[in-house]
Short mmCIF file of C-alpha atoms and ligand atoms in Angstrom, two decimals:
data_model
loop_
_atom_site.label_atom_id
_atom_site.label_comp_id
_atom_site.label_asym_id
_atom_site.label_seq_id
_atom_site.Cartn_x
_atom_site.Cartn_y
_atom_site.Cartn_z
CA UNK A 1 0.00 0.00 0.00
CA UNK A 2 1.30 3.44 -0.93
CA UNK A 3 0.36 6.72 0.69
CA UNK A 4 1.23 10.27 -0.26
CA UNK A 5 3.27 11.77 2.56
CA UNK A 6 3.12 15.56 2.82
CA UNK A 7 6.49 15.39 4.59
CA UNK A 8 8.32 14.01 1.53
CA UNK A 9 5.75 15.18 -1.04
CA UNK A 10 5.89 11.69 -2.46
CA UNK A 11 3.95 8.48 -2.49
CA UNK A 12 5.69 6.12 -0.13
CA UNK A 13 5.28 2.45 0.66
CA UNK A 14 3.31 2.23 3.89
CA UNK A 15 5.29 0.35 6.54
CA UNK A 16 3.76 0.62 10.02
CA UNK A 17 5.94 1.01 13.10
CA UNK A 18 4.56 -2.24 14.48
CA UNK A 19 3.62 -5.08 12.20
CA UNK A 20 -0.13 -5.48 11.84
CA UNK A 21 -0.94 -2.32 13.75
CA UNK A 22 -1.68 1.25 12.72
CA UNK A 23 -1.81 4.26 15.02
CA UNK A 24 -3.66 7.16 13.47
CA UNK A 25 -4.55 10.64 14.70
CA UNK A 26 -7.01 12.86 12.84
CA UNK A 27 -7.50 16.48 13.92
CA UNK A 28 -11.15 16.93 14.75
CA UNK A 29 -13.52 19.89 14.76
CA UNK A 30 -13.79 22.89 17.03
CA UNK A 31 -17.22 22.45 18.53
CA UNK A 32 -19.04 25.79 18.52
CA UNK A 33 -21.57 25.09 15.79
CA UNK A 34 -23.05 22.30 13.68
CA UNK A 35 -20.31 20.84 11.49
CA UNK A 36 -20.27 21.98 7.87
CA UNK A 37 -19.79 19.78 4.83
CA UNK A 38 -16.09 20.81 4.65
CA UNK A 39 -15.54 19.39 8.15
CA UNK A 40 -17.23 16.20 7.01
CA UNK A 41 -14.62 15.61 4.31
CA UNK A 42 -11.69 14.59 6.57
CA UNK A 43 -14.11 12.58 8.71
CA UNK A 44 -15.33 10.59 5.73
CA UNK A 45 -12.10 10.13 3.79
CA UNK A 46 -9.97 9.14 6.77
CA UNK A 47 -12.71 6.88 8.10
CA UNK A 48 -12.62 5.17 4.71
CA UNK A 49 -8.82 4.86 4.92
CA UNK A 50 -9.26 3.30 8.36
CA UNK A 51 -11.90 0.87 7.12
CA UNK A 52 -9.67 -0.18 4.24
CA UNK A 53 -6.69 -0.77 6.52
CA UNK A 54 -8.91 -2.80 8.85
CA UNK A 55 -10.10 -4.79 5.85
CA UNK A 56 -6.45 -5.53 5.07
CA UNK A 57 -6.09 -6.94 8.56
CA UNK A 58 -4.48 -4.06 10.45
CA UNK A 59 -5.64 -3.31 13.97
CA UNK A 60 -6.17 0.44 13.74
CA UNK A 61 -6.01 2.61 16.83
CA UNK A 62 -7.86 5.73 15.67
CA UNK A 63 -7.88 8.91 17.71
CA UNK A 64 -9.76 12.07 16.82
CA UNK A 65 -10.13 15.03 19.16
CA UNK A 66 -12.80 17.59 19.88
CA UNK A 67 -11.38 21.07 20.41
CA UNK A 68 -13.67 22.26 23.19
CA UNK A 69 -11.86 25.38 24.39
CA UNK A 70 -11.51 28.15 21.85
CA UNK A 71 -12.35 31.83 21.26
CA UNK A 72 -15.41 31.02 19.14
CA UNK A 73 -16.85 28.69 21.79
CA UNK A 74 -16.30 31.31 24.49
CA UNK A 75 -17.89 34.02 22.35
CA UNK A 76 -20.98 31.93 21.74
CA UNK A 77 -21.21 30.98 25.42
CA UNK A 78 -21.09 34.66 26.41
CA UNK A 79 -23.76 35.52 23.84
CA UNK A 80 -26.06 32.84 25.26
CA UNK A 81 -25.06 33.57 28.86
CA UNK A 82 -24.05 29.96 29.53
CA UNK A 83 -20.89 28.12 30.48
CA UNK A 84 -18.63 27.27 27.48
CA UNK A 85 -19.03 23.58 28.32
CA UNK A 86 -22.76 23.87 27.57
CA UNK A 87 -21.90 24.99 24.04
CA UNK A 88 -19.17 22.42 23.46
CA UNK A 89 -21.18 19.51 24.89
CA UNK A 90 -24.18 20.50 22.77
CA UNK A 91 -22.16 20.55 19.55
CA UNK A 92 -20.19 17.41 20.39
CA UNK A 93 -23.54 15.61 20.71
CA UNK A 94 -24.73 17.11 17.40
CA UNK A 95 -21.45 16.23 15.69
CA UNK A 96 -21.75 12.64 16.87
CA UNK A 97 -25.26 12.46 15.38
CA UNK A 98 -23.95 13.68 12.03
CA UNK A 99 -21.03 11.25 12.13
CA UNK A 100 -23.39 8.38 12.82
CA UNK A 101 -25.62 9.35 9.90
CA UNK A 102 -22.52 9.60 7.69
CA UNK A 103 -21.60 6.09 8.90
CA UNK A 104 -18.27 7.37 10.28
CA UNK A 105 -17.05 4.79 12.77
CA UNK A 106 -16.63 5.81 16.37
CA UNK A 107 -12.95 6.58 17.03
CA UNK A 108 -11.07 4.30 19.42
CA UNK A 109 -10.74 7.43 21.55
CA UNK A 110 -12.38 10.85 21.12
CA UNK A 111 -10.45 13.00 23.62
CA UNK A 112 -11.52 16.52 24.54
CA UNK A 113 -8.99 19.32 25.09
CA UNK A 114 -10.48 20.45 28.41
CA UNK A 115 -9.93 16.98 29.87
CA UNK A 116 -6.25 16.91 28.96
CA UNK A 117 -5.00 20.15 30.53
CA UNK A 118 -2.63 18.37 32.97
CA UNK A 119 -0.84 16.65 30.10
CA UNK A 120 -0.53 19.97 28.28
CA UNK A 121 0.99 21.68 31.32
CA UNK A 122 3.45 18.82 31.64
CA UNK A 123 4.55 19.02 28.00
CA UNK A 124 4.85 22.81 28.11
CA UNK A 125 7.04 22.49 31.23
CA UNK A 126 9.26 19.98 29.41
CA UNK A 127 9.62 22.42 26.52
CA UNK A 128 10.60 25.21 28.92
CA UNK A 129 13.09 22.91 30.69
CA UNK A 130 14.65 21.91 27.39
CA UNK A 131 15.03 25.53 26.26
CA UNK A 132 12.36 25.37 23.56
CA UNK A 133 9.90 27.69 25.29
CA UNK A 134 9.96 30.78 27.50
CA UNK A 135 7.61 32.59 29.83
CA UNK A 136 6.84 36.26 29.08
CA UNK A 137 6.22 38.82 31.80
CA UNK A 138 2.44 38.45 31.75
CA UNK A 139 2.69 34.65 32.11
CA UNK A 140 2.22 33.78 28.43
CA UNK A 141 4.35 30.83 27.40
CA UNK A 142 5.76 30.97 23.88
CA UNK A 143 7.41 28.28 21.79
CA UNK A 144 10.80 29.45 20.57
CA UNK A 145 10.36 28.49 16.94
CA UNK A 146 13.97 29.00 15.92
CA UNK A 147 15.11 26.56 18.60
CA UNK A 148 13.68 23.73 16.52
CA UNK A 149 16.07 23.33 13.64
CA UNK A 150 13.68 21.36 11.44
CA UNK A 151 10.86 23.90 11.66
CA UNK A 152 9.21 24.14 8.25
CA UNK A 153 9.93 20.56 7.17
CA UNK A 154 6.27 19.64 6.74
CA UNK A 155 5.04 22.78 4.98
CA UNK A 156 8.34 23.08 3.10
CA UNK A 157 8.73 26.62 4.30
CA UNK A 158 12.00 28.28 5.06
CA UNK A 159 12.27 30.12 8.36
CA UNK A 160 13.78 33.19 6.76
CA UNK A 161 10.98 33.42 4.18
CA UNK A 162 8.53 33.17 7.02
CA UNK A 163 10.40 35.87 8.85
CA UNK A 164 10.06 38.38 6.01
CA UNK A 165 6.30 37.86 6.00
CA UNK A 166 6.37 37.29 9.71
CA UNK A 167 5.44 40.75 10.84
CA UNK A 168 1.88 39.87 9.99
CA UNK A 169 2.06 37.20 12.66
CA UNK A 170 2.45 39.88 15.30
CA UNK A 171 -1.02 40.47 16.58
CA UNK A 172 -2.06 42.72 19.40
CA UNK A 173 -1.46 41.35 22.85
CA UNK A 174 1.24 39.06 21.54
CA UNK A 175 3.98 41.68 21.47
CA UNK A 176 5.96 40.02 24.20
CA UNK A 177 7.26 37.50 21.73
CA UNK A 178 11.01 37.38 21.33
CA UNK A 179 10.53 36.58 17.66
CA UNK A 180 7.45 37.04 15.44
CA UNK A 181 7.65 33.35 14.54
CA UNK A 182 7.13 32.21 18.12
CA UNK A 183 3.70 30.83 18.94
CA UNK A 184 1.58 30.54 22.07
CA UNK A 185 1.61 27.43 24.25
CA UNK A 186 -0.24 28.94 27.21
CA UNK A 187 -1.98 32.29 27.64
CA UNK A 188 -3.29 34.23 30.64
CA UNK A 189 -7.03 34.31 31.28
CA UNK A 190 -9.16 37.22 30.21
CA UNK A 191 -12.35 38.41 31.87
CA UNK A 192 -15.22 36.01 31.22
CA UNK A 193 -13.03 33.17 29.96
CA UNK A 194 -12.56 29.69 31.38
CA UNK A 195 -9.13 29.16 32.93
CA UNK A 196 -6.97 26.60 34.67
CA UNK A 197 -4.19 26.89 37.24
CA UNK A 198 -0.67 26.51 35.88
CA UNK A 199 2.89 27.23 37.07
CA UNK A 200 2.90 30.37 34.87
CA UNK A 201 -0.48 32.01 35.30
CA UNK A 202 -4.16 31.20 35.49
CA UNK A 203 -5.05 30.72 31.86
CA UNK A 204 -5.68 28.33 29.01
CA UNK A 205 -3.68 26.47 26.40
CA UNK A 206 -2.91 27.63 22.86
CA UNK A 207 -4.54 25.51 20.18
CA UNK A 208 -1.61 23.45 18.87
CA UNK A 209 -0.47 21.83 22.11
CA UNK A 210 -3.61 19.72 22.56
CA UNK A 211 -2.95 17.45 19.58
CA UNK A 212 0.69 16.85 20.56
CA UNK A 213 -0.46 15.82 24.02
CA UNK A 214 -3.45 13.68 23.06
CA UNK A 215 -1.54 11.89 20.33
CA UNK A 216 1.21 11.00 22.80
CA UNK A 217 -1.19 9.92 25.52
CA UNK A 218 -3.44 7.71 23.43
CA UNK A 219 -1.05 6.52 20.70
CA UNK A 220 2.51 6.96 21.97
CA UNK A 221 5.43 9.25 21.17
CA UNK A 222 5.78 7.94 17.63
CA UNK A 223 2.73 7.24 15.49
CA UNK A 224 2.10 6.00 11.97
CA UNK A 225 -0.36 8.48 10.50
CA UNK A 226 -1.36 12.03 11.37
CA UNK A 227 -4.10 13.51 9.21
CA UNK A 228 -6.39 16.47 8.67
CA UNK A 229 -7.41 19.07 6.11
CA UNK A 230 -4.68 20.76 4.08
CA UNK A 231 -5.29 24.09 5.82
CA UNK A 232 -3.79 22.48 8.92
CA UNK A 233 -0.36 21.83 7.35
CA UNK A 234 0.74 25.31 8.36
CA UNK A 235 0.90 26.39 11.07
CA UNK A 236 -1.03 23.77 13.06
CA UNK A 237 0.77 20.58 12.05
CA UNK A 238 4.12 22.30 11.68
CA UNK A 239 3.75 23.52 15.26
CA UNK A 240 2.63 20.11 16.49
CA UNK A 241 5.83 18.61 15.04
CA UNK A 242 7.95 21.31 16.68
CA UNK A 243 6.31 20.71 20.07
CA UNK A 244 6.28 16.91 20.01
CA UNK A 245 9.71 16.32 18.51
CA UNK A 246 11.40 18.87 20.77
CA UNK A 247 9.67 17.45 23.86
CA UNK A 248 9.98 13.74 23.07
CA UNK A 249 13.17 13.64 21.00
CA UNK A 250 11.50 11.27 18.52
CA UNK A 251 9.89 11.55 15.11
CA UNK A 252 6.26 12.48 15.82
CA UNK A 253 4.44 10.87 12.89
CA UNK A 254 5.76 8.82 10.00
CA UNK A 255 3.12 9.68 7.41
CA UNK A 256 1.25 12.99 7.12
CA UNK A 257 -1.98 12.81 5.11
CA UNK A 258 -3.98 15.88 4.12
CA UNK A 259 -7.32 16.16 2.36
CA UNK A 260 -8.01 18.84 -0.23
CA UNK A 261 -10.61 21.50 0.33
CA UNK A 262 -14.28 21.33 -0.44
CA UNK A 263 -15.63 24.33 -2.33
CA UNK A 264 -19.18 25.24 -3.17
CA UNK A 265 -20.05 26.18 -6.74
CA UNK A 266 -16.32 26.62 -7.34
CA UNK A 267 -16.02 29.21 -4.60
CA UNK A 268 -14.58 29.04 -1.13
CA UNK A 269 -17.23 28.14 1.40
CA UNK A 270 -18.32 31.31 3.11
CA UNK A 271 -21.17 31.99 5.47
CA UNK A 272 -21.43 35.65 4.58
CA UNK A 273 -21.54 34.97 0.82
CA UNK A 274 -24.39 32.51 1.40
CA UNK A 275 -22.58 29.49 -0.04
CA UNK A 276 -22.35 27.48 3.10
CA UNK A 277 -24.00 24.23 4.15
CA UNK A 278 -24.00 22.30 7.37
CA UNK A 279 -24.22 18.54 7.21
CA UNK A 280 -27.63 18.94 8.83
CA UNK A 281 -28.80 21.17 5.93
CA UNK A 282 -27.90 18.41 3.49
CA UNK A 283 -29.67 15.78 5.59
CA UNK A 284 -32.96 17.60 5.02
CA UNK A 285 -32.78 16.82 1.33
CA UNK A 286 -30.67 13.67 1.11
CA UNK A 287 -29.83 10.53 3.00
CA UNK A 288 -26.31 11.34 4.25
CA UNK A 289 -25.04 8.21 2.53
CA UNK A 290 -25.33 10.30 -0.62
CA UNK A 291 -23.00 12.93 0.83
CA UNK A 292 -20.55 10.21 1.79
CA UNK A 293 -20.72 8.73 -1.70
CA UNK A 294 -20.21 12.19 -3.21
CA UNK A 295 -17.06 12.74 -1.12
CA UNK A 296 -15.62 9.40 -2.16
CA UNK A 297 -16.19 10.04 -5.85
CA UNK A 298 -13.04 12.22 -5.82
CA UNK A 299 -9.52 11.50 -4.65
CA UNK A 300 -9.13 12.80 -1.10
CA UNK A 301 -6.22 15.07 -1.99
CA UNK A 302 -8.00 16.80 -4.88
CA UNK A 303 -10.05 19.91 -4.37
CA UNK A 304 -13.71 18.95 -4.55
CA UNK A 305 -16.52 21.09 -5.81
CA UNK A 306 -19.95 20.76 -4.26
CA UNK A 307 -23.04 21.63 -6.30
CA UNK A 308 -26.68 20.63 -6.51
CA UNK A 309 -26.03 18.85 -9.84
CA UNK A 310 -23.13 16.86 -8.47
CA UNK A 311 -25.21 15.78 -5.48
CA UNK A 312 -27.96 14.59 -7.83
CA UNK A 313 -25.37 12.64 -9.79
CA UNK A 314 -24.10 11.12 -6.54
CA UNK A 315 -27.64 10.15 -5.57
CA UNK A 316 -28.16 8.41 -8.91
CA UNK A 317 -24.82 6.65 -8.61
CA UNK A 318 -25.56 5.32 -5.14
CA UNK A 319 -29.08 4.32 -6.21
CA UNK A 320 -27.59 2.20 -8.99
CA UNK A 321 -25.67 0.13 -6.43
CA UNK A 322 -28.58 -0.10 -3.98
CA UNK A 323 -31.00 -1.15 -6.74
CA UNK A 324 -28.63 -3.79 -8.01
CA UNK A 325 -28.25 -5.31 -4.53
CA UNK A 326 -31.99 -5.26 -4.03
CA UNK A 327 -32.51 -7.02 -7.41
CA UNK A 328 -29.98 -9.66 -6.44
CA UNK A 329 -31.81 -10.26 -3.18
CA UNK A 330 -35.07 -10.59 -5.10
CA UNK A 331 -33.54 -13.06 -7.56
CA UNK A 332 -31.99 -15.01 -4.71
CA UNK A 333 -35.34 -15.65 -3.05
CA UNK A 334 -36.58 -17.53 -6.09
CA UNK A 335 -33.31 -19.10 -7.20
CA UNK A 336 -32.59 -22.82 -7.04
CA UNK A 337 -30.46 -23.65 -4.01
CA UNK A 338 -27.61 -25.23 -5.98
CA UNK A 339 -23.83 -24.83 -5.94
CA UNK A 340 -22.19 -22.76 -8.68
CA UNK A 341 -22.12 -24.43 -12.07
CA UNK A 342 -18.85 -24.61 -14.01
CA UNK A 343 -20.04 -21.72 -16.16
CA UNK A 344 -20.91 -19.64 -13.10
CA UNK A 345 -17.51 -20.38 -11.56
CA UNK A 346 -15.89 -19.12 -14.72
CA UNK A 347 -18.01 -15.98 -14.68
CA UNK A 348 -17.28 -15.41 -11.02
CA UNK A 349 -13.58 -15.17 -11.81
CA UNK A 350 -14.42 -12.05 -13.79
CA UNK A 351 -16.30 -10.64 -10.81
CA UNK A 352 -13.25 -11.25 -8.64
CA UNK A 353 -11.15 -9.14 -10.99
CA UNK A 354 -13.13 -6.13 -9.82
CA UNK A 355 -12.09 -6.82 -6.24
CA UNK A 356 -8.47 -6.79 -7.35
CA UNK A 357 -9.13 -3.55 -9.20
CA UNK A 358 -10.74 -2.07 -6.09
CA UNK A 359 -7.80 -3.11 -3.91
CA UNK A 360 -5.26 -1.75 -6.38
CA UNK A 361 -7.03 1.60 -6.38
CA UNK A 362 -7.15 1.75 -2.59
CA UNK A 363 -3.53 0.61 -2.31
CA UNK A 364 -2.64 3.59 -4.46
CA UNK A 365 -3.02 6.31 -1.82
CA UNK A 366 -6.67 5.48 -1.12
CA UNK A 367 -7.90 6.31 -4.60
CA UNK A 368 -11.58 6.05 -3.77
CA UNK A 369 -12.59 7.53 -7.14
CA UNK A 370 -11.18 4.49 -8.96
CA UNK A 371 -12.35 2.16 -6.19
CA UNK A 372 -15.93 3.37 -6.68
CA UNK A 373 -15.53 2.81 -10.45
CA UNK A 374 -14.60 -0.81 -9.69
CA UNK A 375 -17.83 -1.17 -7.69
CA UNK A 376 -19.77 0.23 -10.66
CA UNK A 377 -18.12 -2.28 -12.97
CA UNK A 378 -19.10 -5.05 -10.60
CA UNK A 379 -22.69 -3.76 -10.55
CA UNK A 380 -22.70 -3.73 -14.34
CA UNK A 381 -21.35 -7.28 -14.31
CA UNK A 382 -24.15 -8.32 -11.94
CA UNK A 383 -26.85 -6.63 -13.99
CA UNK A 384 -25.57 -8.34 -17.14
CA UNK A 385 -24.76 -11.81 -15.86
CA UNK A 386 -27.19 -12.59 -13.06
CA UNK A 387 -30.74 -13.53 -14.05
CA UNK A 388 -33.67 -15.85 -13.26
CA UNK A 389 -31.67 -18.87 -14.37
CA UNK A 390 -28.75 -18.19 -12.01
CA UNK A 391 -28.24 -20.43 -9.00
CA UNK A 392 -28.48 -19.13 -5.45
CA UNK A 393 -24.79 -19.65 -4.61
CA UNK A 394 -23.69 -17.57 -7.58
CA UNK A 395 -26.14 -14.75 -6.92
CA UNK A 396 -25.19 -14.67 -3.26
CA UNK A 397 -21.47 -14.58 -4.00
CA UNK A 398 -21.86 -11.67 -6.44
CA UNK A 399 -24.07 -9.78 -4.01
CA UNK A 400 -21.67 -10.29 -1.13
CA UNK A 401 -18.85 -8.83 -3.20
CA UNK A 402 -20.79 -5.67 -3.93
CA UNK A 403 -21.83 -5.33 -0.30
CA UNK A 404 -18.30 -5.99 0.96
CA UNK A 405 -16.65 -3.38 -1.28
CA UNK A 406 -19.35 -0.84 -0.47
CA UNK A 407 -18.90 -1.58 3.20
CA UNK A 408 -15.17 -0.82 3.00
CA UNK A 409 -16.22 2.59 1.69
CA UNK A 410 -18.65 2.88 4.61
CA UNK A 411 -21.61 2.79 2.22
CA UNK A 412 -24.70 0.94 3.35
CA UNK A 413 -26.20 -0.47 0.17
CA UNK A 414 -28.34 -3.27 1.54
CA UNK A 415 -31.46 -2.30 3.36
CA UNK A 416 -31.94 -4.86 6.09
CA UNK A 417 -35.54 -6.07 6.24
CA UNK A 418 -36.95 -4.37 9.27
CA UNK A 419 -38.01 -6.87 11.91
CA UNK A 420 -41.60 -6.17 12.95
CA UNK A 421 -42.70 -5.59 16.52
CA UNK A 422 -44.97 -8.63 16.53
CA UNK A 423 -42.11 -10.84 15.28
CA UNK A 424 -39.99 -9.58 18.16
CA UNK A 425 -42.74 -10.28 20.69
CA UNK A 426 -43.18 -13.80 19.29
CA UNK A 427 -39.47 -14.51 19.56
CA UNK A 428 -39.35 -13.21 23.12
CA UNK A 429 -42.27 -15.49 23.99
CA UNK A 430 -40.47 -18.45 22.43
CA UNK A 431 -37.30 -17.56 24.38
CA UNK A 432 -39.24 -17.56 27.66
CA UNK A 433 -40.64 -20.99 26.87
CA UNK A 434 -37.21 -22.30 25.90
CA UNK A 435 -35.82 -21.06 29.20
CA UNK A 436 -38.63 -22.72 31.15
CA UNK A 437 -37.84 -25.95 29.34
CA UNK A 438 -34.15 -25.40 30.26
CA UNK A 439 -33.30 -25.23 26.57
CA UNK A 440 -30.72 -22.48 27.13
CA UNK A 441 -29.02 -23.01 23.81
CA UNK A 442 -32.23 -22.03 21.98
CA UNK A 443 -32.84 -19.14 24.38
CA UNK A 444 -29.36 -17.76 23.70
CA UNK A 445 -29.79 -18.27 20.00
CA UNK A 446 -32.96 -16.15 20.04
CA UNK A 447 -31.20 -13.44 22.02
CA UNK A 448 -28.40 -13.41 19.41
CA UNK A 449 -30.84 -13.34 16.51
CA UNK A 450 -32.54 -10.32 18.02
CA UNK A 451 -29.21 -8.65 18.84
CA UNK A 452 -28.17 -9.03 15.21
CA UNK A 453 -31.29 -7.03 14.30
CA UNK A 454 -30.34 -4.34 16.80
CA UNK A 455 -32.91 -5.43 19.38
CA UNK A 456 -31.73 -5.26 22.97
CA UNK A 457 -33.41 -7.42 25.61
CA UNK A 458 -33.56 -6.50 29.26
CA UNK A 459 -34.67 -9.00 31.88
CA UNK A 460 -36.55 -7.05 34.53
CA UNK A 461 -38.75 -8.02 37.46
CA UNK A 462 -41.80 -7.13 35.42
CA UNK A 463 -40.67 -9.46 32.65
CA UNK A 464 -38.64 -9.04 29.50
CA UNK A 465 -38.44 -5.57 28.01
CA UNK A 466 -36.97 -4.78 24.63
CA UNK A 467 -35.79 -1.75 22.70
CA UNK A 468 -34.21 -0.97 19.37
CA UNK A 469 -30.54 0.03 19.59
P1 AMP B 501 -11.92 23.10 12.18
O1 AMP B 501 -13.13 22.88 13.03
O2 AMP B 501 -11.96 24.36 11.40
O3 AMP B 501 -10.64 22.94 12.97
O4 AMP B 501 -11.90 21.96 11.08
C1 AMP B 501 -11.96 20.57 11.35
C2 AMP B 501 -11.44 19.80 10.18
O5 AMP B 501 -12.16 20.12 8.98
C3 AMP B 501 -9.97 20.11 9.83
O6 AMP B 501 -9.30 18.91 9.48
C4 AMP B 501 -10.07 21.05 8.65
O7 AMP B 501 -8.92 21.00 7.85
C5 AMP B 501 -11.26 20.47 7.92
N1 AMP B 501 -11.93 21.45 7.01
C6 AMP B 501 -12.45 22.65 7.35
N2 AMP B 501 -12.99 23.24 6.25
C7 AMP B 501 -12.82 22.40 5.21
C8 AMP B 501 -13.18 22.44 3.82
N3 AMP B 501 -13.84 23.45 3.28
N4 AMP B 501 -12.83 21.38 3.05
C9 AMP B 501 -12.19 20.31 3.57
N5 AMP B 501 -11.82 20.21 4.86
C10 AMP B 501 -12.13 21.24 5.69
ZN1 ZN B 502 -4.60 19.00 15.56
#
């Protein structure tokens, strides 16, 4: 498998630090509002990368943070007259809803900045002790950018070029910097802001330190993949490298992956210009699977243009797969329950070629655009070669391939027949009888059957209660 590494600006063979395991950190959203469709892009594309690596047999430890202390959160909290945690908790909950609807898998860990302050203070102290940071008179702690010789290696910027444009980095209140390139690790509290005790002043962390700390805590000092949108390359990821490598004395991340930007109608997304959509806006018109499919129809590093027409095209594309699977299920119900004939086995070899094609595309820096084309070819194969005369084994095998490849992309293309309430009640009744008859194997089997349908049973004093997960 090859991945494009922003660090080397090349596609490199992916070799994890530990065989069979992948540690991956993806910078998550700042939670002060509903997430927009741009925020959804890294969530979807890196979730797909994760799913593919899991499909290849890697155990992926996936960490993605919520930035829950930030100027915009504080501003909104003050406007509403509530504590900032009310705002951040509200939008974390909303973000999780959107992620679920986009079929983005739950991260192994979803740390929040406000719960990791101790770790941040510890790392900042290490940086001060090692001469990479200093405390200004008002208690602000700055990172001494020039003390890290490799600064600029990710964004391929030269410190002196930065310096000439660097005056712009001097913003009011930050004039205690020794050098315009220095950035904030810790800043003193202001009126009406949340703050924490620290050895330097009551205050709060700068933005960059949280990812260095969470990545180390949940994944270790050296990780395989660090990812996020391309706007994060500079300064966020460059600063993360400076912090982590200076503090730990080890290479922070081996591979740096960045997604391209999502534009709307070929323009930058902008609230004021009116071309701005939240994921929730889109969910009013489309199943969010369509948005996911749309995102995967382009390579993750390319810029992607969002428009009403392209969403319609995505809807039609996804429908083609869903319809094909549903036709196969229909044919399967009536098909003769026989093993594959010689002719079917021969045909199936062709179908398997599309799996190879899919894998080759994904192995080439997660080229989901080509991977989706392979699914389409498989669908075309199914529509052409499966019919009323096909045997059940053949139909099932073809269907399972389509479902499996779609599943790697996180696309749900098979609508599970909804189990009806009365069927559930009947099964619960049967389970009770099985238990009375001490037939525990059957009782457990029924519980598992229901669990597979997302039905959770609860044994209470008043009898068995059930709910849908
Ligand atoms: P933020 O909440 O701004 O820190 O963004 C969270 C994630 O969304 C980061 O990885 C950003 O790079 C990414 N992101 C923000 N806007 C866009 C966009 N228009 N297109 C693609 N990714 C974006
Ligand atoms: Zn980050």
